[in-house]
Each structure stands twice: as structure tokens, then as C-alpha cells.
Coordinates of N, CA, C and O and ligand atoms in Angstrom, one line a residue:
X1 N -197.5 88.2 -68.3 CA -197.4 87.2 -69.4 C -197.5 86.1 -69.2 O -198.5 86.5 -67.6
X2 N -199.0 85.5 -70.5 CA -199.8 84.2 -70.3 C -199.1 83.3 -69.1 O -197.3 83.0 -69.3
X3 N -199.9 82.7 -68.7 CA -198.8 81.3 -67.1 C -200.5 79.9 -68.7 O -201.4 80.1 -68.5
X4 N -199.5 79.4 -69.2 CA -200.4 79.0 -69.8 C -200.1 76.9 -69.7 O -198.8 76.5 -69.2
X5 N -201.4 75.9 -69.4 CA -200.8 74.7 -69.2 C -200.1 73.5 -70.5 O -199.8 74.0 -71.7
X6 N -199.8 72.5 -69.5 CA -199.3 71.0 -70.3 C -197.8 72.0 -71.3 O -197.9 71.8 -72.2
X7 N -197.0 72.0 -70.6 CA -195.7 72.2 -71.4 C -194.6 71.4 -72.2 O -195.4 70.1 -71.3
X8 N -194.0 71.0 -73.0 CA -193.6 70.3 -73.5 C -193.0 69.0 -72.0 O -191.9 70.3 -71.2
X9 N -192.8 68.4 -72.8 CA -191.9 67.1 -71.5 C -190.1 67.6 -71.7 O -189.4 68.3 -70.4
X10 N -189.3 68.0 -72.4 CA -188.3 68.2 -72.6 C -187.7 70.3 -72.2 O -186.5 70.1 -71.9
X11 N -188.7 70.7 -72.6 CA -188.5 72.2 -72.5 C -188.3 72.1 -70.6 O -187.8 72.7 -69.6
X12 N -190.3 71.6 -70.6 CA -190.0 71.7 -68.3 C -188.4 71.0 -68.7 O -188.1 71.7 -67.2
X13 N -188.2 69.3 -68.7 CA -187.0 69.4 -67.7 C -186.2 70.2 -68.2 O -184.9 70.2 -67.1
X14 N -186.0 70.9 -69.2 CA -183.9 71.6 -69.5 C -184.1 72.5 -68.4 O -183.3 72.8 -67.9
X15 N -185.4 73.2 -68.0 CA -185.5 73.9 -66.9 C -185.1 74.1 -65.6 O -184.2 74.7 -64.9
X16 N -185.5 73.0 -64.6 CA -185.5 72.1 -64.0 C -184.0 71.4 -63.4 O -183.5 72.4 -62.8
X17 N -183.3 71.1 -64.3 CA -182.3 70.6 -64.5 C -181.6 72.2 -64.5 O -180.3 72.5 -63.8
X18 N -181.4 73.0 -65.0 CA -181.4 74.5 -64.6 C -181.4 74.9 -63.8 O -180.2 75.9 -63.3
X19 N -182.2 74.9 -63.2 CA -182.4 75.0 -62.0 C -181.7 74.3 -60.9 O -182.2 74.3 -59.5
X20 N -181.5 73.1 -60.9 CA -180.9 72.5 -60.5 C -182.0 71.6 -59.8 O -182.5 70.6 -58.2
X21 N -182.8 71.3 -59.3 CA -184.1 70.4 -59.3 C -184.6 69.3 -59.6 O -184.3 69.2 -61.3
X22 N -185.2 67.9 -59.1 CA -185.2 67.5 -59.7 C -186.3 67.4 -60.7 O -187.7 67.8 -61.3
X23 N -186.0 66.1 -62.2 CA -186.5 66.7 -62.9 C -187.0 64.9 -63.9 O -187.5 64.6 -64.6
X24 N -186.0 63.9 -63.6 CA -186.2 63.0 -63.7 C -187.6 61.7 -63.2 O -187.6 61.3 -65.0
X25 N -187.8 62.3 -62.7 CA -189.2 61.5 -62.4 C -190.7 62.2 -63.1 O -191.7 61.7 -62.9
X26 N -190.1 62.8 -63.8 CA -191.7 63.9 -64.2 C -191.9 62.9 -66.0 O -191.2 62.9 -66.7
X27 N -193.1 62.7 -66.2 CA -193.7 62.3 -66.4 C -195.0 62.8 -67.2 O -195.2 63.4 -66.9
X28 N -195.1 62.2 -68.8 CA -196.0 63.0 -69.7 C -197.4 62.8 -68.3 O -197.8 64.4 -68.8
X29 N -197.3 62.6 -67.9 CA -198.5 62.4 -67.6 C -199.4 63.6 -65.7 O -200.0 64.5 -66.3
X30 N -197.9 63.5 -65.6 CA -197.7 65.0 -64.4 C -197.3 66.4 -65.2 O -198.2 67.1 -64.7
X31 N -197.3 66.1 -66.3 CA -197.1 67.6 -67.1 C -198.7 67.8 -67.4 O -198.8 69.5 -67.3
X32 N -199.5 67.3 -67.1 CA -201.4 68.1 -67.5 C -201.4 68.9 -66.4 O -202.3 69.9 -66.8
X33 N -201.3 68.8 -65.3 CA -201.3 69.7 -64.2 C -199.5 70.7 -63.3 O -199.6 71.0 -63.1
X34 N -199.4 70.8 -65.1 CA -197.9 71.4 -64.8 C -198.0 73.4 -66.0 O -198.7 72.4 -67.1
X35 N -197.7 73.8 -65.5 CA -197.9 75.4 -66.6 C -196.8 76.2 -65.7 O -195.9 76.2 -65.8
X36 N -196.6 76.9 -67.3 CA -195.4 77.6 -67.4 C -195.5 79.2 -68.2 O -196.3 79.0 -68.8
X37 N -194.3 79.5 -68.3 CA -194.8 80.9 -69.5 C -193.5 81.2 -69.9 O -192.5 80.3 -69.9
X38 N -193.2 81.3 -71.2 CA -193.0 82.1 -72.0 C -192.7 81.3 -73.2 O -193.8 80.0 -73.4
X39 N -192.3 81.9 -74.7 CA -192.9 81.0 -75.7 C -191.2 80.5 -76.5 O -189.9 81.2 -75.8
X40 N -191.5 79.0 -77.6 CA -190.0 79.5 -77.9 C -189.2 78.0 -76.6 O -190.1 77.5 -76.0
X41 N -188.5 77.6 -77.1 CA -188.0 76.0 -77.1 C -187.5 76.5 -75.3 O -187.3 75.8 -74.4
X42 N -187.2 77.7 -74.7 CA -186.7 77.7 -73.4 C -188.0 78.0 -72.5 O -188.0 79.5 -72.7
X43 N -188.4 77.2 -71.7 CA -189.1 78.4 -70.5 C -188.4 78.8 -70.3 O -187.2 79.6 -69.4
X44 N -189.4 80.6 -69.3 CA -189.2 81.3 -68.4 C -189.3 80.8 -67.1 O -188.6 81.3 -66.0
X45 N -190.8 80.0 -67.4 CA -191.0 79.3 -65.4 C -191.4 78.5 -65.6 O -192.5 79.1 -66.3
X46 N -192.0 78.0 -63.8 CA -192.5 76.6 -64.5 C -193.3 76.2 -62.7 O -192.5 76.7 -62.2
X47 N -194.0 75.9 -62.6 CA -194.7 74.9 -61.4 C -195.7 73.9 -61.7 O -196.2 74.3 -63.3
X48 N -195.4 73.1 -61.5 CA -196.3 71.4 -60.8 C -197.4 71.3 -60.5 O -196.8 72.2 -59.0
X49 N -197.9 70.5 -60.3 CA -198.8 70.1 -59.1 C -199.0 68.6 -59.4 O -199.4 68.3 -60.3
X50 N -199.4 67.7 -58.2 CA -199.7 66.7 -58.2 C -200.9 66.8 -57.5 O -200.9 67.2 -56.0
X51 N -201.8 66.1 -58.0 CA -203.4 66.5 -57.3 C -203.5 65.3 -56.8 O -203.6 64.1 -57.5
X52 N -204.4 65.0 -55.7 CA -204.2 63.8 -54.8 C -205.3 64.4 -53.9 O -205.8 64.2 -52.5
X53 N -206.9 64.3 -54.6 CA -208.3 64.5 -54.4 C -208.1 66.3 -53.0 O -207.5 66.9 -53.6
X54 N -208.0 65.9 -51.6 CA -207.9 67.6 -51.4 C -207.0 67.7 -50.7 O -206.7 68.6 -50.4
X55 N -206.6 66.8 -51.0 CA -204.3 67.9 -50.7 C -203.6 67.5 -52.4 O -203.9 67.0 -53.0
X56 N -202.9 68.4 -52.4 CA -201.6 68.3 -53.5 C -200.9 68.6 -53.5 O -199.8 69.6 -52.1
X57 N -199.8 68.3 -54.4 CA -198.0 68.7 -53.8 C -197.4 70.1 -55.3 O -198.0 69.1 -56.3
X58 N -197.5 71.2 -54.6 CA -196.8 71.8 -55.6 C -195.3 71.5 -55.9 O -194.3 71.5 -54.7
X59 N -194.3 71.9 -56.7 CA -193.1 71.6 -57.6 C -192.8 71.5 -58.0 O -193.6 72.0 -59.1
X60 N -192.0 72.0 -58.6 CA -191.0 71.9 -59.5 C -191.1 73.8 -59.8 O -191.2 73.5 -61.0
X61 N -190.7 74.7 -59.2 CA -191.5 76.2 -59.3 C -189.8 77.1 -59.9 O -188.8 76.4 -58.7
X62 N -189.6 76.5 -60.8 CA -188.1 77.3 -61.7 C -188.4 78.6 -61.9 O -189.4 78.3 -63.4
X63 N -187.5 80.0 -62.1 CA -188.1 80.9 -62.5 C -186.4 81.2 -62.9 O -185.4 80.8 -62.8
X64 N -186.4 80.9 -64.7 CA -185.0 80.9 -65.6 C -184.0 82.4 -64.8 O -184.3 83.1 -64.1
X65 N -182.5 82.2 -64.6 CA -182.4 83.0 -63.7 C -182.2 84.5 -64.9 O -182.5 85.7 -63.5
X66 N -182.2 85.1 -66.1 CA -182.2 85.6 -66.8 C -183.5 86.5 -66.2 O -183.6 88.2 -66.5
X67 N -185.2 85.9 -66.0 CA -186.1 86.5 -65.1 C -186.7 86.8 -63.7 O -187.7 87.3 -63.4
X68 N -185.9 86.2 -63.5 CA -185.6 85.9 -62.0 C -185.7 87.5 -60.4 O -185.7 89.2 -61.7
X69 N -187.0 87.2 -59.6 CA -186.6 89.1 -58.9 C -187.0 90.1 -59.7 O -188.1 91.1 -59.3
X70 N -188.6 89.3 -61.2 CA -190.0 90.0 -61.4 C -190.9 89.9 -61.4 O -192.3 90.3 -62.0
X71 N -191.4 89.0 -60.1 CA -192.6 89.3 -59.6 C -192.9 87.4 -60.8 O -194.2 87.3 -60.1
X72 N -192.5 86.7 -61.4 CA -192.5 85.5 -62.4 C -192.5 84.9 -61.6 O -194.3 84.1 -60.8
X73 N -191.9 84.2 -60.5 CA -192.5 82.6 -59.6 C -193.6 83.0 -58.6 O -194.4 82.4 -58.2
X74 N -193.9 84.1 -58.1 CA -194.5 84.4 -56.9 C -196.2 84.6 -58.1 O -197.3 83.5 -57.8
X75 N -196.3 85.0 -59.3 CA -197.7 84.8 -60.2 C -197.1 83.1 -60.4 O -199.0 82.6 -60.6
X76 N -196.7 82.3 -61.2 CA -196.8 81.0 -60.7 C -197.0 80.3 -59.8 O -198.3 79.1 -60.0
X77 N -197.1 80.8 -58.8 CA -197.3 80.2 -57.3 C -198.9 80.4 -56.9 O -199.7 79.5 -56.7
X78 N -199.2 81.2 -57.5 CA -200.1 82.2 -57.1 C -201.6 81.4 -58.2 O -202.1 80.4 -57.7
X79 N -201.0 80.7 -59.4 CA -201.7 80.7 -60.1 C -202.1 78.9 -59.5 O -202.9 78.4 -60.1
X80 N -200.9 78.1 -59.7 CA -201.0 76.7 -59.3 C -202.3 76.6 -58.0 O -203.0 76.0 -57.9
X81 N -201.8 77.8 -57.1 CA -203.0 78.0 -56.4 C -204.8 77.5 -56.3 O -205.7 77.0 -55.7
X82 N -204.4 78.6 -57.8 CA -206.2 79.0 -58.1 C -206.9 77.8 -58.6 O -207.9 78.0 -58.3
X83 N -206.3 77.1 -59.2 CA -205.6 76.0 -60.0 C -206.3 75.0 -58.8 O -207.0 74.4 -59.3
X84 N -205.8 74.8 -57.7 CA -205.7 74.0 -57.5 C -206.5 73.7 -56.0 O -207.9 73.5 -56.4
X85 N -207.2 75.3 -56.0 CA -208.7 75.3 -55.3 C -210.2 75.1 -56.1 O -210.3 74.5 -55.8
X86 N -209.6 75.6 -57.4 CA -210.5 75.1 -58.0 C -211.4 73.7 -58.4 O -212.4 73.0 -58.6
X87 N -210.1 72.4 -57.8 CA -210.5 71.4 -58.1 C -210.4 70.4 -56.5 O -210.5 69.8 -56.6
X88 N -210.6 71.8 -56.1 CA -211.0 71.4 -54.1 C -210.2 71.1 -53.9 O -210.3 69.9 -53.1
X89 N -209.0 71.1 -54.1 CA -207.4 71.3 -53.3 C -207.7 71.8 -52.3 O -207.9 73.1 -52.1
X90 N -207.9 71.5 -50.3 CA -208.0 71.9 -49.2 C -206.6 72.6 -49.1 O -206.1 73.3 -47.7
X91 N -205.5 71.2 -48.8 CA -204.5 71.7 -48.5 C -202.7 71.3 -49.4 O -202.9 70.6 -50.1
X92 N -202.1 72.5 -49.5 CA -201.8 72.8 -51.2 C -199.8 72.1 -49.9 O -199.8 73.4 -49.0
X93 N -199.1 71.0 -49.9 CA -198.4 71.1 -49.2 C -197.1 70.9 -50.6 O -197.3 71.1 -51.6
X94 N -195.7 70.9 -49.8 CA -194.5 71.3 -50.9 C -193.3 70.8 -50.1 O -193.3 71.2 -48.3
X95 N -191.8 70.6 -50.4 CA -190.8 70.5 -50.1 C -190.0 70.8 -50.9 O -189.9 71.1 -51.9
X96 N -188.8 72.1 -49.8 CA -188.2 72.5 -50.5 C -186.9 73.1 -50.0 O -186.9 72.9 -48.5
X97 N -185.6 73.0 -51.1 CA -184.1 73.1 -50.1 C -183.8 74.7 -50.4 O -182.9 74.6 -49.5
X98 N -184.6 75.1 -51.0 CA -184.1 76.6 -51.6 C -185.1 77.7 -51.5 O -183.9 79.0 -51.4
X99 N -186.0 77.9 -51.0 CA -187.2 78.6 -50.9 C -188.1 78.5 -50.3 O -188.8 79.1 -50.0
X100 N -187.3 78.7 -48.7 CA -188.2 78.6 -48.0 C -188.9 79.4 -47.4 O -189.7 80.0 -46.9
X101 N -188.0 81.1 -46.9 CA -187.8 82.1 -47.3 C -189.6 82.5 -47.3 O -190.3 83.0 -47.5
X102 N -188.7 82.4 -49.1 CA -190.0 82.6 -50.6 C -191.6 82.7 -49.8 O -192.2 82.8 -50.3
X103 N -191.3 81.2 -49.8 CA -192.4 80.7 -49.1 C -193.1 80.5 -48.3 O -194.3 81.2 -48.2
X104 N -192.6 81.2 -46.9 CA -193.2 81.9 -45.9 C -194.1 82.8 -45.7 O -195.0 83.5 -45.9
X105 N -192.8 84.1 -47.0 CA -193.4 85.1 -47.9 C -194.9 84.7 -47.9 O -196.1 85.6 -48.4
X106 N -195.4 83.5 -48.4 CA -196.5 83.9 -49.7 C -197.6 82.4 -48.5 O -198.2 82.4 -48.9
X107 N -197.9 82.9 -46.9 CA -198.7 81.9 -46.5 C -198.7 80.1 -45.7 O -199.2 80.3 -46.3
X108 N -196.8 80.4 -46.4 CA -196.9 78.3 -46.4 C -196.2 78.4 -44.5 O -195.8 79.1 -44.6
X109 N -197.0 77.3 -44.2 CA -196.1 77.0 -43.0 C -194.7 75.5 -42.9 O -195.2 74.9 -43.3
X110 N -193.8 75.8 -42.4 CA -193.6 74.4 -42.1 C -193.8 73.7 -40.7 O -194.8 73.9 -39.9
X111 N -194.0 72.1 -41.3 CA -194.0 71.1 -40.8 C -193.6 70.0 -40.3 O -193.0 69.9 -41.5
X112 N -193.4 69.5 -39.3 CA -192.8 68.0 -39.2 C -193.2 67.1 -40.6 O -194.6 67.2 -41.3
X113 N -192.1 66.1 -41.2 CA -192.6 65.6 -42.2 C -193.6 64.3 -41.4 O -194.1 64.3 -42.0
X114 N -193.3 64.1 -40.6 CA -194.5 63.4 -39.6 C -195.8 63.2 -40.1 O -197.0 62.2 -40.1
X115 N -196.6 65.1 -40.2 CA -197.3 64.7 -40.4 C -198.2 65.0 -41.5 O -199.2 65.1 -41.5
X116 N -198.0 64.6 -42.7 CA -197.6 64.6 -43.3 C -199.0 63.5 -43.7 O -199.0 62.3 -44.0
X117 N -199.9 64.1 -44.7 CA -200.8 63.3 -44.8 C -200.1 61.4 -46.2 O -199.1 61.9 -46.7
X118 N -201.1 60.5 -45.9 CA -200.5 59.2 -46.8 C -200.6 59.8 -48.6 O -199.3 59.3 -48.9
X119 N -200.9 59.9 -48.6 CA -200.8 60.4 -50.0 C -200.1 61.2 -50.6 O -198.7 61.1 -51.8
X120 N -199.3 62.5 -49.9 CA -198.5 63.0 -50.0 C -197.2 62.5 -50.0 O -195.8 62.4 -50.4
X121 N -197.0 61.4 -49.1 CA -195.7 60.7 -48.4 C -195.3 58.6 -49.4 O -194.4 59.0 -49.2
X122 N -196.5 59.1 -50.2 CA -196.4 58.9 -51.5 C -195.3 59.3 -52.4 O -195.7 58.5 -53.6
X123 N -196.2 60.6 -52.9 CA -194.8 61.1 -54.4 C -193.3 60.6 -54.1 O -193.3 60.2 -53.0
X124 N -193.3 60.5 -54.9 CA -191.9 60.5 -55.2 C -190.6 61.2 -54.5 O -189.8 61.1 -54.0
X125 N -191.3 62.0 -54.8 CA -190.6 63.7 -54.2 C -190.7 63.8 -52.8 O -188.9 64.0 -52.1
X126 N -191.0 62.7 -52.3 CA -191.3 63.1 -50.3 C -190.2 62.0 -49.8 O -190.1 61.5 -49.5
X127 N -191.1 60.4 -51.2 CA -190.0 59.3 -50.2 C -188.6 59.3 -51.2 O -187.7 59.0 -50.3
X128 N -188.1 60.3 -51.7 CA -186.8 59.8 -52.1 C -185.9 61.1 -52.7 O -185.2 61.3 -52.2
X129 N -186.5 61.4 -53.7 CA -186.1 62.4 -54.6 C -185.5 64.2 -53.5 O -184.5 64.6 -53.7
X130 N -186.2 64.5 -52.5 CA -186.1 65.2 -51.9 C -185.1 65.5 -50.6 O -185.5 64.4 -50.3
X131 N -184.0 66.0 -50.7 CA -183.6 65.4 -49.4 C -184.3 65.1 -48.0 O -184.7 66.8 -47.4
X132 N -183.7 64.5 -46.9 CA -184.8 64.9 -45.5 C -184.7 66.1 -44.9 O -185.6 66.1 -44.3
X133 N -183.6 66.4 -45.6 CA -183.1 67.8 -44.6 C -183.7 69.1 -45.5 O -184.2 70.3 -45.4
X134 N -184.7 68.9 -46.0 CA -185.6 69.6 -46.9 C -187.1 70.4 -46.1 O -187.2 69.3 -45.3
X135 N -187.3 71.8 -46.3 CA -188.1 71.8 -46.2 C -189.2 71.5 -45.9 O -190.1 71.3 -47.3
X136 N -190.5 70.8 -45.4 CA -191.8 70.2 -45.9 C -192.6 71.4 -44.9 O -192.6 71.9 -44.2
X137 N -193.8 72.0 -45.9 CA -194.1 73.3 -45.5 C -196.5 73.0 -45.6 O -195.9 72.2 -47.2
X138 N -196.9 73.8 -45.4 CA -198.2 73.5 -46.1 C -199.0 74.7 -46.4 O -198.2 76.1 -45.6
X139 N -199.8 74.9 -47.3 CA -200.8 76.1 -47.2 C -202.3 76.0 -47.6 O -202.7 74.9 -47.9
X140 N -202.8 76.2 -46.0 CA -204.4 76.0 -45.9 C -205.5 76.9 -47.2 O -204.9 78.0 -47.7
X141 N -205.8 76.3 -48.3 CA -206.3 77.1 -48.9 C -208.6 77.2 -48.7 O -209.0 77.7 -49.8
X142 N -208.1 76.4 -48.4 CA -209.8 77.0 -47.9 C -210.1 76.4 -46.0 O -209.0 75.1 -45.0
X143 N -211.0 77.7 -45.7 CA -210.9 77.5 -44.1 C -212.0 77.0 -44.0 O -213.5 77.7 -44.8
X144 N -212.7 76.3 -42.5 CA -213.9 76.2 -42.2 C -215.5 77.1 -42.2 O -214.4 77.9 -41.0
X145 N -216.3 77.2 -42.9 CA -217.1 78.6 -42.2 C -216.7 78.5 -40.6 O -217.2 77.5 -40.1
X146 N -217.2 79.5 -40.3 CA -217.5 80.4 -38.3 C -218.7 79.4 -38.2 O -219.9 79.4 -39.2
Ligands
COA201 C1 -188.4 80.2 -56.1 C2 -188.1 81.3 -57.0 C3 -188.9 81.2 -58.8 C4 -188.7 82.9 -57.0 O1 -189.0 83.2 -58.6 P1 -189.1 84.6 -58.5 O2 -189.4 85.2 -59.9 O3 -187.6 85.1 -58.7 O4 -189.2 85.7 -57.9 P2 -190.8 87.1 -57.5 O5 -189.7 87.5 -58.6 O6 -192.0 86.1 -57.5 O7 -190.2 86.8 -55.6 C5 -188.7 86.8 -55.1 C6 -188.1 87.1 -54.8 O8 -186.9 88.2 -53.9 C7 -186.9 88.9 -54.6 N1 -185.5 89.5 -55.6 C8 -184.8 90.5 -55.8 N2 -184.3 91.0 -56.4 C9 -184.5 89.7 -56.7 C10 -183.9 88.9 -57.9 N3 -182.4 90.0 -58.3 N4 -183.3 88.0 -57.7 C11 -184.4 86.5 -57.7 N5 -185.4 87.9 -56.5 C12 -185.2 89.4 -56.0 C13 -188.3 89.4 -54.8 O9 -188.2 91.1 -54.1 C14 -189.4 88.6 -54.4 O10 -188.7 89.2 -52.3 P3 -190.0 88.8 -51.0 O11 -190.3 87.1 -51.5 O12 -189.6 89.7 -51.0 O13 -190.9 89.6 -52.4 C15 -187.0 81.7 -57.7 O14 -185.6 82.6 -58.1 C16 -186.1 80.6 -58.8 O15 -186.6 79.6 -59.6 N6 -184.7 79.5 -57.9 C17 -184.5 78.5 -58.2 C18 -185.2 77.4 -57.8 C19 -185.4 77.2 -56.5 O16 -185.5 77.2 -55.8 N7 -187.0 76.6 -56.6 C20 -188.3 76.7 -55.9 C21 -187.9 75.0 -55.6 S1 -189.3 74.6 -54.6

């Protein structure tokens, strides 16, 4: 299944609401770095990035219930990681209430919230949308040569 950039705002928000994830803050600018799969009005999967130079926030990962468990979530995360790496991102952060184990198995590690870089602390997800009890996680996309 193809992964395509720039979903429509209404379709993206509909899937996020169905998945119980925040959607209210999403603007047209965010959607430039969002990716989706599925055709027609109902998306099958969605993932988004907020890029801030060498750091980025991965957010809005959702797979429609009928398509869960077939590898789509993993493929969307890999796609977002490649896209971020190609744009010079070295550390990819996220907050999650529901999918900590999923991300641990995909190379993310939990971090204390206090260690968040300023650009990530200033995002709406970090600043209020995601509850304080969310797991804060990072994956390093780049390692220094030995
Ligand atoms: C988290 C989520 C994106 C995963 O998407 P997915 O397409 O089901 O992911 P995958 O199929 O790639 O992998 C799902 C994992 O669950 C396992 N699984 C098996 N059967 C499953 C099923 N029926 N449903 C879901 N997962 C199943 C898979 O084996 C895989 O396990 P692994 O982590 O050991 O590899 C999806 O469950 C979702 O949209 N959840 C609601 C929104 C959410 O919590 N998003 C994360 C916010 S940060």
C-alpha cells in the first residue's frame, strides 16, 4: 500500500478522533509533513511530523481499527523516520498514552520529560494536549562516527 504525503484536514481529523487522539490543534501547515494511506474519504492510516531542525516530534499515529495488526502502523513509523532523517533530524521525540510498548519494540526509549529540548517543550502536544502521564520517548536517527 502506498504512503502518500499531505492528507486532507477533514479526513486526517476524522481518523484521529476515531482513534482517540488529539486533532483540534492540527492546521494546514502541519499537514505538509503528515502521511497517510488509503483512498476515498476514510483514511486507513496516518502519521505526522513536526520538524524543528535537528529534532522533530512524531505525532498522530493512527491506524483504522479494521486495518490494525497488519503492519501498517510499523510502516508508517518507518516512513516518517526516513523522511525525518533525510531532512537532517537527529533525534525523533514523541508522547504517547497508549502505545509505549509498540514504540519500545521499534527502537524508542523512554526519557524524563525534563530532558526535552526547547523546540519540543514548546509544541502544543508537549505543552498541554498530551497529559503529564504520557510516556515521553526518543529515537536517535543519527549516530556519531567512531
Ligand atoms: C498503535 C497503532 C498505530 C499500531 O498500528 P498497527 O497497524 O496495528 O501496527 P502493526 O500492525 O505494525 O503492529 C501492531 C503490533 O500489535 C500486534 N498485533 C497483533 N494482532 C493485532 C491486532 N489484531 N491489532 C493490533 N495489533 C496487533 C502486532 O503483532 C504488532 O506487534 P509488535 O509490536 O510485537 O510488532 C494502532 O494500534 C492504533 O492506531 N492505535 C490507536 C491510536 C494510538 O494509540 N496511536 C499511538 C499514539 S502515539
